[in-house]
Short mmCIF file of C-alpha atoms (C1' of nucleotides) in Angstrom, two decimals:
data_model
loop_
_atom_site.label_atom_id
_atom_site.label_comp_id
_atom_site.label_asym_id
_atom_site.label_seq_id
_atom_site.Cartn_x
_atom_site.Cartn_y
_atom_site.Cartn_z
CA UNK A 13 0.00 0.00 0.00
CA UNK A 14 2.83 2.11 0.49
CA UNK A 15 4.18 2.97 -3.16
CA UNK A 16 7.68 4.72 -3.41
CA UNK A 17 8.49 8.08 -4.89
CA UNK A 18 9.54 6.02 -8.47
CA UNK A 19 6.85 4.03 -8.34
CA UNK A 20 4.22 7.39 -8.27
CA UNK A 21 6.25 9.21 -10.76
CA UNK A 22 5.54 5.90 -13.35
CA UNK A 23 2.13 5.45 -12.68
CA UNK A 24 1.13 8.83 -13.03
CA UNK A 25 3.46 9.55 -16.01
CA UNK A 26 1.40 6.34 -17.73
CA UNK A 27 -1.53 7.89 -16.76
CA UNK A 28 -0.94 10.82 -18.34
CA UNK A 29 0.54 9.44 -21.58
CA UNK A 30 -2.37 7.13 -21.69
CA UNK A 31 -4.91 10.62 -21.89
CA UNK A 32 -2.96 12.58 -24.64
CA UNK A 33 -1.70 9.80 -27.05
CA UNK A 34 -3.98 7.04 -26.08
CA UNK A 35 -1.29 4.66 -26.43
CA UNK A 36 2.26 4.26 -24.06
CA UNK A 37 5.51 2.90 -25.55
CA UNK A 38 8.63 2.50 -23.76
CA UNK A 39 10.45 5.18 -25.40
CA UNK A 40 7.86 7.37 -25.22
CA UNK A 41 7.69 6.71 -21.33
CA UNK A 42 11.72 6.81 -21.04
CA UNK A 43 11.51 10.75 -23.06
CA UNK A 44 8.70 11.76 -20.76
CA UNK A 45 10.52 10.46 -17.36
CA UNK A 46 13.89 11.69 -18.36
CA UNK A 47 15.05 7.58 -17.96
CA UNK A 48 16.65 5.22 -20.16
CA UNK A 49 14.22 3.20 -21.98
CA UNK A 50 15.69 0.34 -20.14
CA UNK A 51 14.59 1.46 -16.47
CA UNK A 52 11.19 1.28 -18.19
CA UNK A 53 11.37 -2.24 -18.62
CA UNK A 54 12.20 -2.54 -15.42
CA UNK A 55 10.10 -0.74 -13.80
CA UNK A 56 7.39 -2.28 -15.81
CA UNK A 57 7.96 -5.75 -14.71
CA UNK A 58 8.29 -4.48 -10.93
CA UNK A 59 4.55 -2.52 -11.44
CA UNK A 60 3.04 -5.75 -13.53
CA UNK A 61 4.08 -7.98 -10.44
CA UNK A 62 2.40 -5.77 -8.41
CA UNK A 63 -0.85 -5.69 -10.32
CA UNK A 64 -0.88 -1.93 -11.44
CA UNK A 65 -0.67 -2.35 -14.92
CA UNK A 66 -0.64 -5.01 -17.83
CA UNK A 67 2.42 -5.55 -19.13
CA UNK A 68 3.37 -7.98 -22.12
CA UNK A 69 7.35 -7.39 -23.51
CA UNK A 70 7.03 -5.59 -26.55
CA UNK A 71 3.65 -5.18 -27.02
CA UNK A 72 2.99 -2.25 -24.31
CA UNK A 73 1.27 -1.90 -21.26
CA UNK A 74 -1.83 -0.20 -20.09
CA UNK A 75 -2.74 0.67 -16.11
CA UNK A 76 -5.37 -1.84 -14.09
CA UNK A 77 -7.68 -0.28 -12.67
CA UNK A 78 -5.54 -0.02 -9.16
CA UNK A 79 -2.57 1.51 -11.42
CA UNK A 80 -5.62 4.12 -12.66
CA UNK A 81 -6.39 5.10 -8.76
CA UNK A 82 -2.88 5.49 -7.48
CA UNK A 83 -2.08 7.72 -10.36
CA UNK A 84 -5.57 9.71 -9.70
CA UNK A 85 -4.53 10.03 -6.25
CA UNK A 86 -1.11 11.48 -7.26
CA UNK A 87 -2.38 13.75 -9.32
CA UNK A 88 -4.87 15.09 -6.57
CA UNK A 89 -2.24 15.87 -4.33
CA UNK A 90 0.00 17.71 -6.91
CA UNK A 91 -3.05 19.68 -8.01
CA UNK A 92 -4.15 20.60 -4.49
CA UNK A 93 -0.55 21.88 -4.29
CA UNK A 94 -0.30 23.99 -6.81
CA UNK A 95 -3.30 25.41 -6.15
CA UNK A 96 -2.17 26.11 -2.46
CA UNK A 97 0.92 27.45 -3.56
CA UNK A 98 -0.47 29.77 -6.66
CA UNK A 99 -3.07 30.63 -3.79
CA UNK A 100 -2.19 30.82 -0.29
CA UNK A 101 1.29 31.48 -0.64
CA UNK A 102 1.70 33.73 -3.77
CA UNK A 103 3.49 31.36 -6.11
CA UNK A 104 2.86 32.18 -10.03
CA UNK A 105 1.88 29.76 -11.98
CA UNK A 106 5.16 29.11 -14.08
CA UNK A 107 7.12 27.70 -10.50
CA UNK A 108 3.98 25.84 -8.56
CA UNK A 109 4.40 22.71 -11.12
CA UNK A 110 8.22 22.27 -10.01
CA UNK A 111 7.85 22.35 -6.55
CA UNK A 112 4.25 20.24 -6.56
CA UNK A 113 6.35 17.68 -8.01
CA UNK A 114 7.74 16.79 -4.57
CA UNK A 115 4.27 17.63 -2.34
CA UNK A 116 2.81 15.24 -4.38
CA UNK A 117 4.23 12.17 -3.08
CA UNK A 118 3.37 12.19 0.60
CA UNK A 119 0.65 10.49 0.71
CA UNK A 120 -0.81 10.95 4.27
CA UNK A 121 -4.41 10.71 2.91
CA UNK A 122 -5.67 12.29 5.85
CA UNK A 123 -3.15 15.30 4.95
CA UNK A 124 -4.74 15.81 1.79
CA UNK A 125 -8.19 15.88 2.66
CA UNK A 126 -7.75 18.42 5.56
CA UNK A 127 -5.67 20.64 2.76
CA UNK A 128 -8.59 19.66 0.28
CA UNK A 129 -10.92 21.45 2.97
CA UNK A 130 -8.77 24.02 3.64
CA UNK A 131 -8.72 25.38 0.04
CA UNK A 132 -12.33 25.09 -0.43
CA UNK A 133 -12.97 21.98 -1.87
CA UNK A 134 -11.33 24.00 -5.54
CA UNK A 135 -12.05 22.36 -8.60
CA UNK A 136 -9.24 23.59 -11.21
CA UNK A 137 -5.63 23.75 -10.49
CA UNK A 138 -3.99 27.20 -11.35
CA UNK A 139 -3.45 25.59 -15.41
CA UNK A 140 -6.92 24.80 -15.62
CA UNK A 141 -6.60 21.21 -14.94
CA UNK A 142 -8.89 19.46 -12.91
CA UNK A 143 -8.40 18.49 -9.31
CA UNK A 144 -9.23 14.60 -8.25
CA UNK A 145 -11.78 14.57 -5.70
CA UNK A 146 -11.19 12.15 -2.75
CA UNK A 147 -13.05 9.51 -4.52
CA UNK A 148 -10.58 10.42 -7.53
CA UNK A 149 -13.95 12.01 -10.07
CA UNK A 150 -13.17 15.16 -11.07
CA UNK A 151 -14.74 17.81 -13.21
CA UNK A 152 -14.66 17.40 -16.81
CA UNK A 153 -15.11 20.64 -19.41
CA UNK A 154 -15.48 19.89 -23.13
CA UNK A 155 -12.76 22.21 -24.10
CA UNK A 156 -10.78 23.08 -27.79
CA UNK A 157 -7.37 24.04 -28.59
CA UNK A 158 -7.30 27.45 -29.64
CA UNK A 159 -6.05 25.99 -32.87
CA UNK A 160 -9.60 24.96 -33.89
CA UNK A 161 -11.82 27.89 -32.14
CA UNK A 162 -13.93 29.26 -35.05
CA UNK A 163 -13.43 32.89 -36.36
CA UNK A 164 -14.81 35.22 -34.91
CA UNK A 165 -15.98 32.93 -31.86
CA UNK A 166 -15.85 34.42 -28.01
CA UNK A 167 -14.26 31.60 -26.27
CA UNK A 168 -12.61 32.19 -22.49
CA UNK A 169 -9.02 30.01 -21.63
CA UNK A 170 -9.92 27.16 -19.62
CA UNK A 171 -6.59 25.50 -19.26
CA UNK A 172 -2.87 25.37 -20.42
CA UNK A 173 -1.48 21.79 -20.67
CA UNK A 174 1.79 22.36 -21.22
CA UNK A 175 3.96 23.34 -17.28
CA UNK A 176 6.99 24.40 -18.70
CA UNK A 177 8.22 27.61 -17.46
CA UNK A 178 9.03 28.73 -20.60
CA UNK A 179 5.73 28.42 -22.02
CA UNK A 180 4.17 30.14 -19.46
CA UNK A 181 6.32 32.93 -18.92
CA UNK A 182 5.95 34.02 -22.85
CA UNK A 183 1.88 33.90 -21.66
CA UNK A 184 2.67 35.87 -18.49
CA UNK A 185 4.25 38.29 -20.90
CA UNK A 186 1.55 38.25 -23.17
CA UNK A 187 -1.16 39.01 -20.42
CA UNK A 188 -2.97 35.32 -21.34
CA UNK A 189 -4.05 33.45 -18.19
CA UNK A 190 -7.10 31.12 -17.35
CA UNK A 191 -10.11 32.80 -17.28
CA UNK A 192 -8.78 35.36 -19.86
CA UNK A 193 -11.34 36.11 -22.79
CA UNK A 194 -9.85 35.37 -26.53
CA UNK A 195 -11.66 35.44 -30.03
CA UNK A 196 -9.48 34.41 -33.22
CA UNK A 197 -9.33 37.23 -35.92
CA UNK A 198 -7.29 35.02 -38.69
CA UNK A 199 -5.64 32.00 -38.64
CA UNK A 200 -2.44 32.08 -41.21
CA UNK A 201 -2.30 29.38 -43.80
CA UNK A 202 1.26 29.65 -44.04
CA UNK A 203 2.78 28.96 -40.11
CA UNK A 204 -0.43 28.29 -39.13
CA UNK A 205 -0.02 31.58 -36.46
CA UNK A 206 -2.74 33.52 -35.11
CA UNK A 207 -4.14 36.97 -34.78
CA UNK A 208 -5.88 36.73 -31.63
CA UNK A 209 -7.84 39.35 -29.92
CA UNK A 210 -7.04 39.32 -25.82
CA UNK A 211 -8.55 42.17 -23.48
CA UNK A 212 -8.58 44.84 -26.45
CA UNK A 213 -5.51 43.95 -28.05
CA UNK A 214 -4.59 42.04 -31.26
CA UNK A 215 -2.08 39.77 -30.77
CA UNK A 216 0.11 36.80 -32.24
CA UNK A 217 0.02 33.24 -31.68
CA UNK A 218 2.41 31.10 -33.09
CA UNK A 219 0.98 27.43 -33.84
CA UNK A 220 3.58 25.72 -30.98
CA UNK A 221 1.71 28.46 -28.47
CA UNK A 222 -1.67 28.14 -29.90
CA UNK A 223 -1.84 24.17 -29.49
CA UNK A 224 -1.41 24.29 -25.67
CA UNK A 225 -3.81 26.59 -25.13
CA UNK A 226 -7.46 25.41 -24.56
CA UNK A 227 -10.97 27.53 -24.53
CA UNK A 228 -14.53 26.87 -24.38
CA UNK A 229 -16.87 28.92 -26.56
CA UNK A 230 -19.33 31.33 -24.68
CA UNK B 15 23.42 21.21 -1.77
CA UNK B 16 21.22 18.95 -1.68
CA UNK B 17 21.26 16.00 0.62
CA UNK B 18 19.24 12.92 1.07
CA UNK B 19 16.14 12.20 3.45
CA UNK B 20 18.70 9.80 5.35
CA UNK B 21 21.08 12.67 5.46
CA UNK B 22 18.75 14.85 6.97
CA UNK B 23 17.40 12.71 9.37
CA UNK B 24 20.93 11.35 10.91
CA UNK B 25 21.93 14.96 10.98
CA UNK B 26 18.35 16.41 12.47
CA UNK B 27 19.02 13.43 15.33
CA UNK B 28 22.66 14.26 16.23
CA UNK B 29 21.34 17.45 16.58
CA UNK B 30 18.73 16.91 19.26
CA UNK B 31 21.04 14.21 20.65
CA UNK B 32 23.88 17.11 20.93
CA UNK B 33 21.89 19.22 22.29
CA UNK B 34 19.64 17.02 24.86
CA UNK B 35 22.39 14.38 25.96
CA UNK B 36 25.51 16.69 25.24
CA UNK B 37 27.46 13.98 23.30
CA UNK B 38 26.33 11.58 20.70
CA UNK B 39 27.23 7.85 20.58
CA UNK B 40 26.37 5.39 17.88
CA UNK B 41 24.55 3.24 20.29
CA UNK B 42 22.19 6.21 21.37
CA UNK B 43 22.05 7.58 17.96
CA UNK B 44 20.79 4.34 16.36
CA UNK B 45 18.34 3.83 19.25
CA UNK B 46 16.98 7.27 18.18
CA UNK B 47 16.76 6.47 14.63
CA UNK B 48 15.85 2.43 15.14
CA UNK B 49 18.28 1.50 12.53
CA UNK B 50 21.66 -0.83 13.55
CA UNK B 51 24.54 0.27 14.76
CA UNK B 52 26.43 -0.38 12.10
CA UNK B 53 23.74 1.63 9.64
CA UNK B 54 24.95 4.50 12.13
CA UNK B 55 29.39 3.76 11.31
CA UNK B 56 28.41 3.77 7.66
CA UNK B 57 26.42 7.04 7.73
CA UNK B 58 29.13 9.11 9.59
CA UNK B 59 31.64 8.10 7.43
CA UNK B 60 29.56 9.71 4.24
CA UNK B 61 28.92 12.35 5.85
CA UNK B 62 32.31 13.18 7.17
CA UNK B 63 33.67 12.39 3.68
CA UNK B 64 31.38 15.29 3.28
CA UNK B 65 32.61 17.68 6.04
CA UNK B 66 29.44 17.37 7.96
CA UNK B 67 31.12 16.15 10.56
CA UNK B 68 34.22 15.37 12.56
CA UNK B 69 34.05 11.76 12.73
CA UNK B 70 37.10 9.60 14.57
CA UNK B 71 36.18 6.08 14.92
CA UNK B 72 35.41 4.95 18.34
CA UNK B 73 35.53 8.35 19.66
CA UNK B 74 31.92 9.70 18.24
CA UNK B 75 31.18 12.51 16.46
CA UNK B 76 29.75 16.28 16.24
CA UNK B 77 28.60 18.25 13.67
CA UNK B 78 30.59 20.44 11.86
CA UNK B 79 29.13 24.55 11.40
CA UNK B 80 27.97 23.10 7.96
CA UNK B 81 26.58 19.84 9.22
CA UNK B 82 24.27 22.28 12.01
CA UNK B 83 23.01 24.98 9.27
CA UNK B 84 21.85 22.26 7.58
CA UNK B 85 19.89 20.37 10.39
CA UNK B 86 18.83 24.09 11.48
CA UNK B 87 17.10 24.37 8.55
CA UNK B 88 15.47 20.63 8.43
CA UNK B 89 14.31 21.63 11.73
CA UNK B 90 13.01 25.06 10.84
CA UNK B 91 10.83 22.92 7.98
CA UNK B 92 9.87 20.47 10.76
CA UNK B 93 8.13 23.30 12.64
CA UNK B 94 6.90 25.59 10.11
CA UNK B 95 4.89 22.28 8.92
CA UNK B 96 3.85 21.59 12.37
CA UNK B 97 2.68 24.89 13.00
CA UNK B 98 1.06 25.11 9.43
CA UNK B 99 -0.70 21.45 10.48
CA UNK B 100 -1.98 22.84 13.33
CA UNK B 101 -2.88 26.63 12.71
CA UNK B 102 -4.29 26.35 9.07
CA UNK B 103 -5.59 22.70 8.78
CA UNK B 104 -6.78 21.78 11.96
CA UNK B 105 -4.61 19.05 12.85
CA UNK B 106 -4.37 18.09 16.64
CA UNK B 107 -0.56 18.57 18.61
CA UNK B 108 -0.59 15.10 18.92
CA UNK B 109 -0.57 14.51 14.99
CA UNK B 110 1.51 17.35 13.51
CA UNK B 111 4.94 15.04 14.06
CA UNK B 112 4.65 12.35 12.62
CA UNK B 113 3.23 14.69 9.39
CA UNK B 114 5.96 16.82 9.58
CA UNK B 115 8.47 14.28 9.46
CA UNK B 116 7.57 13.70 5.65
CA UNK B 117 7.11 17.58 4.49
CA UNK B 118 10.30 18.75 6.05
CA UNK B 119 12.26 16.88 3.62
CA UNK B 120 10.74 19.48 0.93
CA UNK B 121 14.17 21.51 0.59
CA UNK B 122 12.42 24.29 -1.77
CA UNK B 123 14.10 27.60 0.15
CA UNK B 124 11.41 29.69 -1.41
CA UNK B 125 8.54 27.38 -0.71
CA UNK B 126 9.91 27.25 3.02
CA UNK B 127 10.15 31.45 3.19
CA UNK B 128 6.74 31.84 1.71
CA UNK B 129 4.87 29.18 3.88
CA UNK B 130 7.36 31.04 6.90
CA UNK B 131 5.84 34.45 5.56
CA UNK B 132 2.33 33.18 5.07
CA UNK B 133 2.29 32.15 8.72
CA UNK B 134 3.29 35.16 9.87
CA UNK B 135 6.81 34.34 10.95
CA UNK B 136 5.66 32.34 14.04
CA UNK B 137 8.29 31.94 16.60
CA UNK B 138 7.23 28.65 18.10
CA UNK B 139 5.79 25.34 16.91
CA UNK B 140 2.54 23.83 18.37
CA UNK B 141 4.73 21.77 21.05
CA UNK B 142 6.47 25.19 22.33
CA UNK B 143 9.79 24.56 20.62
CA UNK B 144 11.32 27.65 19.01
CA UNK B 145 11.29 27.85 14.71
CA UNK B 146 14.46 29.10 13.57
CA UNK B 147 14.54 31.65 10.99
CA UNK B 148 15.86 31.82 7.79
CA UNK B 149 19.05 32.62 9.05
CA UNK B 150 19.30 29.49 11.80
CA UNK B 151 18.52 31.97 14.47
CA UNK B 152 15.60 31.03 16.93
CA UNK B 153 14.10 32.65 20.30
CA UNK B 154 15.49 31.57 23.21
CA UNK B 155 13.41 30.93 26.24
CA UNK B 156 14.29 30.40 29.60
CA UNK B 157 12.60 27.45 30.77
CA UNK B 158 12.68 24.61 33.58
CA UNK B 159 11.28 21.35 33.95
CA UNK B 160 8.49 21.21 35.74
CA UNK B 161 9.96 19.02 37.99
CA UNK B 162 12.19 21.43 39.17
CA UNK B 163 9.55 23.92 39.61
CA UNK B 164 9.10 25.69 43.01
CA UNK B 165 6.42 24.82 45.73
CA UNK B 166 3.47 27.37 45.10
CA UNK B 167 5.73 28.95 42.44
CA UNK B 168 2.69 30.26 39.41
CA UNK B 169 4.01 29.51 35.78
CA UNK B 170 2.89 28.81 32.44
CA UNK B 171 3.72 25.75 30.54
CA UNK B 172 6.22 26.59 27.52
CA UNK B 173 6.92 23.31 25.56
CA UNK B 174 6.77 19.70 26.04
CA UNK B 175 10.03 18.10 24.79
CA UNK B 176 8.61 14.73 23.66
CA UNK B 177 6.13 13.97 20.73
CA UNK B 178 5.18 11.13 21.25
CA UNK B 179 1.31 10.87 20.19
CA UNK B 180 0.99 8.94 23.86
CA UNK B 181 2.05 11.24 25.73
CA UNK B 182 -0.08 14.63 24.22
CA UNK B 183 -2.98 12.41 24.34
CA UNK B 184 -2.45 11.88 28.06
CA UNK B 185 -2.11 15.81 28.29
CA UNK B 186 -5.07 16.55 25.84
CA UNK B 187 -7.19 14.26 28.20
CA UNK B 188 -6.43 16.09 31.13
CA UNK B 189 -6.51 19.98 29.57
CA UNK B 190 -2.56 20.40 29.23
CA UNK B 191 -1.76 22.75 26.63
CA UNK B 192 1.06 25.03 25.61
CA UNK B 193 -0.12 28.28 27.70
CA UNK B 194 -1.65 26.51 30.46
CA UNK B 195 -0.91 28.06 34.03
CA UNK B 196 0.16 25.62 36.44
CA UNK B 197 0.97 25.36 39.94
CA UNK B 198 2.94 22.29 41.73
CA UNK B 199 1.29 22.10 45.49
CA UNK B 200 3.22 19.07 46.66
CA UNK B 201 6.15 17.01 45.07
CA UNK B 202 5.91 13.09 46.73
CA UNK B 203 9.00 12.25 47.88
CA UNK B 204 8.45 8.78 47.32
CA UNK B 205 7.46 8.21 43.77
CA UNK B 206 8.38 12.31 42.71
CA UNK B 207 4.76 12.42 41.54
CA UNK B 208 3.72 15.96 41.82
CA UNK B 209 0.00 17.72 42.77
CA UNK B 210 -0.45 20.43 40.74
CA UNK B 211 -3.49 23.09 40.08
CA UNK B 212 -4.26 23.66 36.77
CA UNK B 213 -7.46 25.27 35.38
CA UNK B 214 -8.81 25.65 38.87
CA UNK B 215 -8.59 21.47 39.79
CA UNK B 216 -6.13 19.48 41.66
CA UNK B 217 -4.95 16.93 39.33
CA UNK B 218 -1.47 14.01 39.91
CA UNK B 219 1.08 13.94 37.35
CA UNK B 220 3.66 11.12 37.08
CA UNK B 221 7.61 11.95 37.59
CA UNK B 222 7.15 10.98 34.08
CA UNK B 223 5.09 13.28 32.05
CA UNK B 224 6.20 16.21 34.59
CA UNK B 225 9.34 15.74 33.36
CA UNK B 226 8.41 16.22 29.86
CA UNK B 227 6.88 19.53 30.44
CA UNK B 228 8.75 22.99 30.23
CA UNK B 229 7.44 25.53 32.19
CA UNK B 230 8.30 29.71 32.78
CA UNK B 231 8.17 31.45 36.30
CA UNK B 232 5.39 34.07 36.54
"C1'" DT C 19 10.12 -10.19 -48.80
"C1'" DT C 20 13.91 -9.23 -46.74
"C1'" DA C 21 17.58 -6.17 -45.13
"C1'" DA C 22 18.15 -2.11 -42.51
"C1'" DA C 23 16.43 0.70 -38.91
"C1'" DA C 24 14.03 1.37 -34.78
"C1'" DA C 25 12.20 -0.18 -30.51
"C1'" DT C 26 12.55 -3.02 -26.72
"C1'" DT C 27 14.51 -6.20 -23.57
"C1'" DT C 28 18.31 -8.64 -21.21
"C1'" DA C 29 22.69 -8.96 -18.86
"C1'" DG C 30 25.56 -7.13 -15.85
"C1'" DA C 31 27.10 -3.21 -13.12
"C1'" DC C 32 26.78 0.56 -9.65
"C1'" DG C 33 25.56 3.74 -5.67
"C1'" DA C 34 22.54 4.44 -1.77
"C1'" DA C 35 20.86 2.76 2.47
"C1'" DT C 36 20.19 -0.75 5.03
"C1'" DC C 37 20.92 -5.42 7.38
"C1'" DT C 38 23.33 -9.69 9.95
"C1'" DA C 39 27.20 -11.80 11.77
"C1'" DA C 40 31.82 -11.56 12.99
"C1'" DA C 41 35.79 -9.00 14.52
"C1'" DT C 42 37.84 -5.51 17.21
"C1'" DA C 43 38.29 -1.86 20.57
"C1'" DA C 44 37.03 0.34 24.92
"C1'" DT C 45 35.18 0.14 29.48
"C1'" DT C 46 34.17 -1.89 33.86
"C1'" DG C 47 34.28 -4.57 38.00
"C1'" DT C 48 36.68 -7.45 40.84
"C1'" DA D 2 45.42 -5.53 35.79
"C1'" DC D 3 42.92 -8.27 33.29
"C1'" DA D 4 38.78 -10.90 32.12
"C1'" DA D 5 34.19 -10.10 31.01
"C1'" DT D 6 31.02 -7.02 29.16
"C1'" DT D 7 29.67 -3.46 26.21
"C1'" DA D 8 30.28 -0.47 22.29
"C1'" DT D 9 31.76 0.06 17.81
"C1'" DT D 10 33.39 -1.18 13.37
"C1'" DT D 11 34.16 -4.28 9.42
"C1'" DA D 12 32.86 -7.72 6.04
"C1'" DG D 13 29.67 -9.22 3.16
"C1'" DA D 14 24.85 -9.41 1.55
"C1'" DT D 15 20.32 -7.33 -0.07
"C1'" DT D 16 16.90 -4.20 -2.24
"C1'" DC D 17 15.86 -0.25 -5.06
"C1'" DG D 18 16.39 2.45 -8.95
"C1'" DT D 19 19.23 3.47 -12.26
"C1'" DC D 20 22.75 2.92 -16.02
"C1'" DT D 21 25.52 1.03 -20.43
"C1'" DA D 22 26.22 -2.22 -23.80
"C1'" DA D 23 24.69 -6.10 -26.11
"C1'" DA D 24 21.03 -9.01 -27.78
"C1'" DT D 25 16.57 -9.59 -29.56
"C1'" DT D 26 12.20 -8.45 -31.58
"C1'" DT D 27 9.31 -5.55 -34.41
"C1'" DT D 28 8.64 -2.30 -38.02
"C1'" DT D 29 9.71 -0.08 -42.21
"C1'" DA D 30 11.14 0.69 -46.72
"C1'" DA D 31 13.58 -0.66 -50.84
#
DNA sequence: TTAAAAATTTAGACGAATCTAAATAATTGT
DNA sequence: ACAATTATTTAGATTCGTCTAAATTTTTAA
């Protein structure tokens, strides 16, 4: 019952590969963890033993449905603590990811549901994404990337899913946070940039930008 | 810069150890830590190799200036947790330790100053001890055991110097708290059980748990 | 359809932190 | 002062998570 700081970081790595690309290959996993595609085998067999995922040597391996709750309850606690840090303690939103990445693993449950409490029971992390409850459901918002919003349609930024810093210091810079309202003016054919208009002001969005950005019309 | 869990917690021990007991042996330490003896000769030769500490075999060891900054500062986490366990989530005294233990290995300086700054720079933690500052520097108060407290002499009750969850249950159950004015009115001199009023009653405390409790003249 | 390329796994190693059992050093009591 | 006891260290093993290099399997493209 007691998983180990490696063990977390797989599962909820899986987990999250699993969402975007519906599929999880080693070398995918190895890129994503910063590992050697060999410590993925490894660590597969070790998790397969333990019943949190399927595992057959070259053919992949998906998360049982034990694998899916661990990595739900992972991701709970690092959204909780981002949004306590982006909240309570003044944090921006480009440094809570790093430093959620080591609140997340203690796993005192009891811990996490006082803190749950204690932040009002929030829904959305300070990207947009949404928080586990206890029971791991969470909210879920049909949302676009800004790459396919119509023209001319109000939309408002629901979430960013992309943590690097870099990313989100070019939207600090470029006044875009959730919540913020956006409309597309043009979409270029060539680079496939954007001229978006944000609180009064016509901007650019290039495609790599654009892509990580989600909306939902209003 | 940055050091292991283990690290921290062997140097966090011969820290209390130094301070409570004077000197440090590798019997006592590993009692303190439950790990072997030999665990103990293996750790103080890494961390000597690190200049930690001055480490001669068979003649103990003591931390170096570098080897106390750094278990000043696991300590200051330790506290700042317990006291953010406490204030902000509700968590009883006799619970914060054992919680703490985990989030003070969370070296982030700038989470640590924030959650510091968000508390309002408290000075002690729930069980009276003192929270150093950033710098390592913490309040000092003058304090006896209450053991050694005067006939009829009025005081208030500072710390208690042992977290074990037994023990603050035992003074939860009979309305002990840091704060609490007490007053011993007889010391046995048989079993060194004292009578003391507290809150307006009579109550017996054990040589014991007296001797656990810290208390300031008045 | 098969040879080259890419992906994955295996074999063997290493550092960290721990352990047990044996050896050695220090202390103590007579 | 020295034998017995106690404290400490050493030797050697184990588990975890990782690595490199080599082997194997799968996929791709000529």
């Amino acid at each position: 019952m007691p998983y180990t700081f490696s063990e977390e970081n797989y599962l909820k790595a899986i987990f999250h590969l699993q969402e975007k690309e519906g599929t999880v290959s080693t070398n995918a996993l190895a890129l994503h963890l910063s590992t050697r595609p060999s410590s993925i085998t490894d660590m597969m067999k070790k998790l397969s033993a333990k019943n949190l995922l399927v595992y057959k040597p070259y053919y992949g391996f998906s998360l049982t449905s034990e694998g899916k709750k661990i990595a739900l309850t992972v991701i709970r606690r690092h959204r909780l603590w981002e949004y306590f840090l982006s909240e309570k303690l003044g944090f921006g939103w480009d440094e809570v990811h790093q430093v959620a990445e080591e609140l997340e693993h203690i796993s005192n449950k009891k811990l996490v549901d006082k803190l749950d409490a204690y932040l009002g029971f929030p829904q959305f992390d300070p990207h947009g994404d949404p928080i586990p409850d206890s029971r791991g459901k969470f909210a879920h918002v049909e949302h676009l990337p800004l790459t396919e919003l119509a023209i001319n349609q109000q939309a408002i930024i629901t979430s960013v899913v992309n943590q690097s810093a870099e990313l989100l210091e070019a939207l600090n810079e470029k006044k875009i946070a959730i919540g913020t309202q956006v409309e597309v003016k043009k979409r270029s054919g060539f680079d496939l940039s954007l001229q978006a208009r944000i609180r009064n002001r016509n901007l650019t969005l290039t495609e790599q930008i654009a892509k990580n950005i989600y909306v939902k019309k209003i």
